[in-house]
CSV table of C-alpha atoms in Angstrom, one decimal:
chain,number,residue,atom,x,y,z
A,268,MET,CA,119.5,-131.9,83.9
A,269,GLN,CA,119.1,-129.0,81.4
A,270,ASP,CA,118.5,-130.0,77.8
A,271,ASN,CA,121.0,-127.6,76.1
A,272,LEU,CA,124.6,-126.7,76.7
A,273,VAL,CA,124.1,-123.0,77.5
A,274,ASP,CA,121.4,-123.6,80.1
A,275,TYR,CA,123.7,-126.3,81.6
A,276,LEU,CA,126.5,-123.8,82.0
A,277,ILE,CA,124.2,-121.2,83.5
A,278,GLU,CA,122.7,-123.6,86.0
A,279,ASN,CA,126.1,-124.8,87.1
A,280,SER,CA,127.8,-121.4,87.6
A,281,ASP,CA,127.6,-119.0,90.5
A,282,LYS,CA,125.0,-116.2,90.4
A,283,LYS,CA,127.3,-113.5,89.0
A,284,VAL,CA,128.7,-115.7,86.2
A,285,SER,CA,125.2,-117.0,85.4
A,286,TYR,CA,124.0,-113.4,84.9
A,287,TYR,CA,126.7,-112.7,82.4
A,288,LEU,CA,126.4,-116.0,80.6
A,289,ASN,CA,122.7,-115.3,80.2
A,290,LEU,CA,123.5,-111.9,78.7
A,291,ILE,CA,125.6,-113.6,76.0
A,292,ARG,CA,123.2,-116.6,75.5
A,293,TYR,CA,122.4,-115.6,71.9
A,294,GLU,CA,126.0,-115.2,70.9
A,295,LEU,CA,127.0,-118.5,72.6
A,296,SER,CA,124.2,-120.3,70.7
A,297,GLY,CA,125.5,-118.9,67.5
A,298,LYS,CA,128.8,-120.7,68.1
A,299,ILE,CA,126.9,-124.0,68.5
A,300,TYR,CA,124.1,-123.8,66.0
A,301,SER,CA,125.1,-121.4,63.3
A,302,PHE,CA,126.9,-123.7,60.9
A,303,GLY,CA,126.5,-125.1,57.4
A,304,GLU,CA,126.7,-124.0,53.8
A,305,HIS,CA,123.1,-122.8,53.7
A,306,ILE,CA,124.2,-119.8,55.8
A,307,LYS,CA,126.0,-117.0,54.1
A,308,HIS,CA,128.2,-116.2,57.1
A,309,PRO,CA,128.2,-119.1,59.5
A,310,LYS,CA,129.6,-118.4,63.0
A,311,GLU,CA,131.8,-121.5,62.7
A,312,GLY,CA,133.6,-119.9,59.8
A,313,ALA,CA,137.1,-118.5,59.8
A,314,PRO,CA,137.6,-115.4,62.0
A,315,LYS,CA,137.3,-112.1,60.2
A,316,HIS,CA,140.4,-109.9,60.1
A,317,ALA,CA,140.1,-107.1,62.6
A,318,PHE,CA,141.1,-103.6,61.6
A,319,ILE,CA,141.4,-102.1,65.1
A,320,TRP,CA,142.5,-98.7,63.7
A,321,LYS,CA,139.0,-98.3,62.2
A,322,ASP,CA,137.6,-98.2,65.8
A,323,TYR,CA,139.7,-95.2,66.7
A,324,THR,CA,138.9,-93.5,63.3
A,325,GLU,CA,135.2,-94.0,63.8
A,326,PHE,CA,135.3,-92.6,67.3
A,327,ILE,CA,137.2,-89.5,66.2
A,328,ALA,CA,134.6,-88.9,63.5
A,329,ILE,CA,131.8,-89.4,66.0
A,330,TYR,CA,133.4,-87.0,68.5
A,331,PHE,CA,133.9,-84.2,66.0
A,332,LEU,CA,130.8,-84.7,63.8
A,333,LYS,CA,128.1,-85.7,66.3
A,334,LYS,CA,125.1,-83.5,66.6
A,335,LYS,CA,124.6,-81.4,69.7
A,336,ASN,CA,122.0,-82.0,72.4
A,337,LYS,CA,118.7,-80.2,72.3
A,338,PRO,CA,118.1,-78.8,75.8
A,339,GLY,CA,114.7,-79.2,77.3
A,340,LYS,CA,113.7,-82.2,75.2
A,341,LYS,CA,113.2,-85.8,76.4
A,342,LYS,CA,116.3,-87.9,75.6
A,343,ILE,CA,115.8,-91.3,74.1
A,344,LEU,CA,118.5,-93.9,73.4
A,345,SER,CA,117.3,-95.9,70.4
A,346,SER,CA,118.6,-98.6,68.0
A,347,ALA,CA,115.2,-98.9,66.3
A,348,TYR,CA,115.2,-100.1,62.7
A,349,SER,CA,113.8,-98.3,59.7
A,350,LYS,CA,113.4,-94.5,60.2
A,351,TRP,CA,111.7,-94.5,63.5
A,352,ASN,CA,114.3,-92.3,65.1
A,353,ARG,CA,113.6,-89.6,62.6
A,354,HIS,CA,109.9,-89.8,63.3
A,355,LEU,CA,110.5,-89.5,67.0
A,356,GLU,CA,112.6,-86.4,66.5
A,357,CYS,CA,109.7,-84.9,64.4
A,358,LEU,CA,107.5,-85.5,67.5
A,359,GLY,CA,109.9,-83.5,69.6
A,360,TYR,CA,112.2,-86.0,71.2
A,361,ASP,CA,116.0,-85.8,71.2
A,362,VAL,CA,117.1,-89.3,70.0
A,363,TYR,CA,120.5,-90.8,70.1
A,364,ARG,CA,121.9,-94.2,68.9
A,365,PRO,CA,123.8,-96.4,71.4
A,366,PRO,CA,127.5,-97.1,70.7
A,367,TRP,CA,126.9,-100.5,69.0
A,368,ASN,CA,124.5,-98.9,66.5
A,369,LEU,CA,126.7,-96.5,64.4
A,370,SER,CA,125.0,-95.0,61.4
A,371,ARG,CA,125.6,-92.2,58.9
A,372,ASP,CA,123.6,-89.6,60.9
A,373,PHE,CA,126.3,-89.6,63.6
A,374,LYS,CA,123.5,-89.1,66.2
A,375,ILE,CA,125.5,-91.1,68.7
A,376,GLU,CA,126.9,-90.4,72.2
A,377,SER,CA,129.7,-92.4,73.8
A,378,SER,CA,132.9,-92.1,75.8
A,379,ALA,CA,136.1,-93.3,74.1
A,380,GLU,CA,136.4,-96.2,76.5
A,381,LEU,CA,132.8,-97.4,76.0
A,382,TYR,CA,132.9,-97.2,72.2
A,383,LEU,CA,136.3,-99.0,72.0
A,384,LEU,CA,135.1,-101.7,74.4
A,385,THR,CA,131.9,-102.1,72.3
A,386,LYS,CA,134.0,-102.8,69.2
A,387,LYS,CA,136.3,-105.1,71.1
A,388,ILE,CA,133.4,-107.2,72.4
A,389,LYS,CA,131.9,-107.3,68.9
A,390,ARG,CA,135.2,-108.6,67.5
A,391,CYS,CA,135.3,-111.3,70.2
A,392,PHE,CA,131.8,-112.5,69.2
A,393,ASN,CA,132.9,-112.7,65.6
A,394,ASN,CA,136.4,-114.1,66.0
A,395,CYS,CA,136.8,-115.9,69.3
A,396,ASN,CA,135.7,-119.5,70.1
A,397,PHE,CA,133.2,-120.8,72.6
A,398,ASN,CA,135.8,-121.5,75.2
A,399,TYR,CA,137.0,-117.9,75.3
A,400,LEU,CA,133.5,-116.5,75.4
A,401,ILE,CA,132.8,-118.4,78.6
A,402,SER,CA,136.2,-117.7,80.1
A,403,SER,CA,136.7,-115.4,83.1
A,404,ASN,CA,138.8,-113.1,80.9
A,405,PHE,CA,135.9,-112.4,78.5
A,406,LEU,CA,133.3,-112.2,81.3
A,407,LEU,CA,135.4,-109.6,83.0
A,408,LEU,CA,135.0,-107.5,79.8
A,409,VAL,CA,131.2,-108.1,80.0
A,410,GLU,CA,131.2,-107.0,83.6
A,411,ARG,CA,133.3,-103.9,82.8
A,412,TYR,CA,130.9,-103.1,79.9
A,413,HIS,CA,127.9,-103.3,82.2
A,414,SER,CA,129.5,-100.9,84.6
A,415,LEU,CA,130.5,-98.4,81.9
A,416,PHE,CA,127.2,-98.5,80.1
A,417,LYS,CA,125.3,-97.9,83.3
A,418,GLU,CA,127.5,-94.9,84.2
A,419,PHE,CA,127.1,-93.6,80.6
A,420,CYS,CA,123.3,-93.8,80.8
A,421,THR,CA,123.3,-92.1,84.2
A,422,THR,CA,125.5,-89.3,83.0
A,423,ASN,CA,123.5,-88.6,79.9
A,424,SER,CA,120.1,-88.8,81.7
A,425,TYR,CA,118.2,-90.7,79.1
A,426,ASP,CA,114.5,-90.9,79.7
A,427,ALA,CA,113.8,-94.1,77.8
A,428,LEU,CA,115.3,-97.0,75.7
A,429,ILE,CA,114.1,-98.4,72.4
A,430,VAL,CA,115.5,-101.7,71.0
A,431,PRO,CA,114.5,-103.7,67.8
A,432,ASN,CA,115.1,-107.0,69.6
A,433,ASP,CA,115.6,-108.3,73.1
A,434,VAL,CA,117.9,-111.3,72.5
A,435,GLY,CA,121.3,-109.9,71.5
A,436,PHE,CA,123.9,-109.1,74.2
A,437,PHE,CA,123.9,-105.3,73.8
A,438,GLU,CA,120.1,-105.1,73.8
A,439,LYS,CA,119.6,-107.4,76.8
A,440,LEU,CA,122.3,-105.5,78.8
A,441,ALA,CA,120.7,-102.2,77.9
A,442,ILE,CA,117.2,-103.4,79.0
A,443,ASN,CA,118.6,-104.6,82.3
A,444,VAL,CA,120.5,-101.3,82.9
A,445,PHE,CA,117.4,-99.2,82.2
A,446,LYS,CA,115.4,-101.4,84.6
A,447,GLU,CA,118.1,-100.8,87.3
A,448,LEU,CA,117.8,-97.0,86.6
A,449,GLY,CA,114.0,-97.1,86.8
A,450,LYS,CA,113.7,-95.9,83.2
A,451,PRO,CA,111.2,-97.5,80.7
A,452,GLY,CA,112.3,-99.8,77.9
A,453,PHE,CA,110.4,-100.3,74.6
A,454,PHE,CA,110.7,-103.1,72.1
A,455,TRP,CA,109.8,-101.7,68.6
A,456,ALA,CA,108.9,-104.4,66.2
A,457,HIS,CA,111.4,-104.7,63.3
A,458,GLY,CA,109.1,-107.0,61.2
A,459,GLY,CA,105.5,-107.1,60.3
A,460,VAL,CA,104.6,-110.8,60.8
A,461,PRO,CA,105.3,-112.2,64.3
A,462,ASN,CA,105.4,-115.9,64.3
A,463,ILE,CA,107.4,-116.9,67.4
A,464,TYR,CA,105.7,-116.7,70.8
A,465,ASP,CA,107.7,-118.4,73.6
A,466,GLY,CA,106.7,-115.9,76.2
A,467,LYS,CA,110.3,-114.6,76.6
A,468,MET,CA,111.4,-113.3,73.2
A,469,ASP,CA,110.0,-109.8,72.5
A,470,ASN,CA,108.7,-109.7,76.1
A,471,ARG,CA,111.7,-108.4,78.1
A,472,THR,CA,110.9,-104.7,77.9
A,473,ASP,CA,108.3,-102.7,79.7
A,474,PHE,CA,106.4,-101.9,76.5
A,475,SER,CA,106.0,-103.5,73.1
A,476,ILE,CA,105.4,-101.3,70.0
A,477,GLN,CA,103.7,-103.0,67.1
A,478,TRP,CA,103.0,-101.6,63.6
A,479,GLY,CA,99.3,-102.6,63.7
A,480,GLN,CA,96.6,-103.7,66.0
A,481,GLN,CA,96.5,-107.2,64.5
A,482,GLN,CA,100.1,-107.7,65.5
A,483,ALA,CA,99.4,-106.6,69.0
A,484,ASP,CA,96.3,-108.9,69.2
A,485,ALA,CA,98.4,-111.8,68.0
A,486,TYR,CA,100.8,-111.3,70.9
A,487,ILE,CA,98.0,-110.9,73.4
A,488,LYS,CA,96.3,-114.0,72.2
A,489,MET,CA,99.5,-115.9,72.9
A,490,GLY,CA,99.6,-114.7,76.5
A,491,PHE,CA,101.4,-111.4,76.4
A,492,ASP,CA,100.3,-108.6,78.7
A,493,SER,CA,97.8,-106.3,76.8
A,494,SER,CA,98.7,-103.3,79.0
A,495,LYS,CA,102.2,-103.2,77.5
A,496,MET,CA,101.1,-103.3,73.9
A,497,LEU,CA,101.3,-100.0,71.9
A,498,VAL,CA,100.5,-99.5,68.2
A,499,SER,CA,102.6,-97.1,66.1
A,500,GLY,CA,101.3,-97.5,62.6
A,501,HIS,CA,103.9,-97.5,59.8
A,502,PRO,CA,104.9,-94.7,57.3
A,503,ILE,CA,105.0,-97.2,54.4
A,504,TYR,CA,102.4,-99.8,55.3
A,505,ASN,CA,99.6,-97.6,56.5
A,506,LYS,CA,98.0,-97.6,53.0
A,507,CYS,CA,96.2,-100.7,51.6
A,508,PRO,CA,96.3,-101.4,47.9
A,509,GLN,CA,93.1,-101.0,45.9
A,510,ASN,CA,94.0,-103.5,43.3
A,511,LEU,CA,96.4,-106.4,43.2
A,512,LYS,CA,98.3,-107.8,40.1
A,513,PHE,CA,97.9,-111.5,39.6
A,514,GLU,CA,99.5,-113.1,36.6
A,515,LEU,CA,101.8,-116.0,36.2
A,516,ASP,CA,104.3,-114.4,33.9
A,517,GLU,CA,106.7,-112.8,36.5
A,518,ILE,CA,106.7,-115.0,39.6
A,519,LEU,CA,109.0,-114.3,42.5
A,520,VAL,CA,109.6,-117.2,45.0
A,521,LEU,CA,111.0,-116.5,48.4
A,522,THR,CA,112.8,-119.4,50.2
A,523,LYS,CA,111.6,-120.9,53.4
A,524,SER,CA,114.5,-119.5,55.3
A,525,LEU,CA,116.2,-121.5,58.0
A,526,ASN,CA,117.3,-120.3,61.4
A,527,ASN,CA,120.8,-118.9,61.5
A,528,THR,CA,121.0,-118.7,65.3
A,529,CYS,CA,117.8,-119.7,67.0
A,530,PRO,CA,116.7,-116.7,69.2
A,531,LEU,CA,114.7,-118.9,71.6
A,532,ASP,CA,115.9,-119.9,75.1
A,533,LYS,CA,115.3,-123.5,74.0
A,534,PRO,CA,117.1,-123.6,70.6
A,535,HIS,CA,116.4,-126.1,67.9
A,536,LEU,CA,117.8,-127.2,64.6
A,537,GLU,CA,115.6,-127.2,61.5
A,538,ASP,CA,115.6,-129.9,58.8
A,539,ARG,CA,117.4,-128.3,55.9
A,540,GLY,CA,115.8,-130.8,53.5
A,541,ASN,CA,112.4,-129.2,54.2
A,542,ALA,CA,113.6,-125.9,52.6
A,543,ILE,CA,114.4,-127.8,49.4
A,544,MET,CA,111.2,-129.9,49.5
A,545,TYR,CA,109.3,-126.6,49.8
A,546,LEU,CA,110.8,-125.3,46.6
A,547,LEU,CA,110.3,-128.6,44.7
A,548,SER,CA,106.6,-128.7,45.7
A,549,ILE,CA,106.2,-125.1,44.4
A,550,GLN,CA,107.9,-126.1,41.1
A,551,LYS,CA,105.6,-129.1,40.7
A,552,VAL,CA,102.4,-126.9,41.1
A,553,LEU,CA,103.6,-124.1,38.9
A,554,GLN,CA,104.8,-126.5,36.1
A,555,ASN,CA,101.4,-128.1,36.1
A,556,LEU,CA,100.0,-124.6,35.4
A,557,GLY,CA,102.4,-124.2,32.5
A,558,VAL,CA,105.0,-121.9,34.2
A,559,LYS,CA,108.4,-122.4,32.6
A,560,LYS,CA,110.7,-120.3,34.9
A,561,VAL,CA,110.5,-118.2,38.1
A,562,ARG,CA,112.9,-116.0,40.0
A,563,LEU,CA,114.2,-117.3,43.3
A,564,ARG,CA,115.3,-115.0,46.2
A,565,PRO,CA,116.9,-116.5,49.3
A,566,HIS,CA,116.8,-114.7,52.6
A,567,PRO,CA,119.8,-112.2,52.8
A,568,ALA,CA,121.4,-114.4,55.5
A,569,GLU,CA,121.2,-117.5,53.2
A,570,ASN,CA,123.7,-118.8,50.6
A,571,TYR,CA,122.1,-119.2,47.1
A,572,ASN,CA,125.0,-121.5,46.0
A,573,TRP,CA,123.8,-124.1,48.5
A,574,TYR,CA,120.3,-124.0,47.1
A,575,ALA,CA,121.7,-124.3,43.6
A,576,LYS,CA,123.1,-127.8,44.5
A,577,PHE,CA,119.6,-129.2,45.1
A,578,ILE,CA,117.2,-127.4,42.8
A,579,ASP,CA,116.4,-127.2,39.0
A,580,CYS,CA,118.4,-124.0,38.1
A,581,LEU,CA,116.7,-123.9,34.7
A,582,PHE,CA,113.4,-123.4,36.5
A,583,PHE,CA,114.6,-121.4,39.5
A,584,GLU,CA,116.6,-118.4,38.2
A,585,GLN,CA,118.5,-116.4,40.9
A,586,ASP,CA,117.0,-113.0,41.6
A,587,LYS,CA,119.8,-110.5,42.0
A,588,SER,CA,117.8,-107.3,41.7
A,589,ASP,CA,117.2,-104.7,44.4
A,590,PHE,CA,114.3,-106.0,46.4
A,591,THR,CA,112.0,-103.0,45.7
A,592,HIS,CA,112.7,-103.3,42.0
A,593,SER,CA,112.2,-107.0,42.1
A,594,LEU,CA,108.8,-106.6,43.7
A,595,LYS,CA,107.7,-103.9,41.3
A,596,LYS,CA,108.1,-106.2,38.3
A,597,SER,CA,106.6,-109.3,39.9
A,598,THR,CA,103.0,-110.3,39.2
A,599,LEU,CA,102.9,-113.0,41.9
A,600,VAL,CA,105.0,-113.5,45.1
A,601,ILE,CA,105.2,-117.0,46.7
A,602,GLY,CA,106.8,-117.4,50.1
A,603,PRO,CA,106.5,-118.3,53.8
A,604,ILE,CA,105.4,-116.0,56.6
A,605,SER,CA,107.4,-112.9,56.1
A,606,THR,CA,107.3,-109.1,56.2
A,607,SER,CA,108.2,-109.4,52.5
A,608,PHE,CA,104.5,-110.3,51.9
A,609,ILE,CA,103.5,-106.9,53.3
A,610,ASP,CA,106.2,-105.3,51.1
A,611,ALA,CA,104.7,-107.2,48.1
A,612,LEU,CA,101.2,-105.7,48.8
């Protein structure tokens, strides 16, 4: 017998239903495991009000403001984080965002039906319960989306796909469709410190793009195929600091953030008490060094008010500044494995 609910449902469904349930595995897990006050927006919370008219307004704006194709250039469909799309265009590629990744640059292509179905499925993930998401009615929407997206990619003749993760529904579906079309898919790292290696996550695309060689080496060491690893560098992190500030007068502490929805195929719940114990141990060490007060910055997905119920708020002062400004005035940053450490350097 399987050891988690989603796997049990997948194993006990026919092949077609199993395929679609596997596509929405991450979203289904969110309904089960994303709960509690420590999360800023738990999936078990009240449904968000849907403004369907905004979907039509957005599509009209996209239709009239979208940038024109550049004939003769390789076309890439990309939802990469940061400014990678702009860098790819500087290298001579024609880059477009998929319909689930709207941004201000309006570099997006989509039919009206595909765009509105994208929005409808997103609303279902946010507002509908677990029973509806595994129902035949919703899985028919998923099936229709697969068909529409494949038709869309064929019509637009994309040469490659780039995604920042390979666990969400839209990303997993896109990866599968590009495989069906015989087109390459690339995972482009959206963080600088990989620390989860289950052999599946970050390993579903044909190629994996990392910021630096040490990232690639870490994946290879954990059994990932070295031939699929590529190194991109990074426009911000390519330069190393010559000197580091180190004083105890402006200390920034980052929380040991807890999983919102576990991205692994075998999900697990973390002990919330450890996140508090982590902070208390930091306080003990710093107070022994004569530190009277530090700034505390939770992960953006976490709820500071939950932490405030357990910690000494006279010692831990909430950091509300813009992250860049906060780092600039800090003389020491204490935290767990995080890209924020690279930002701090």
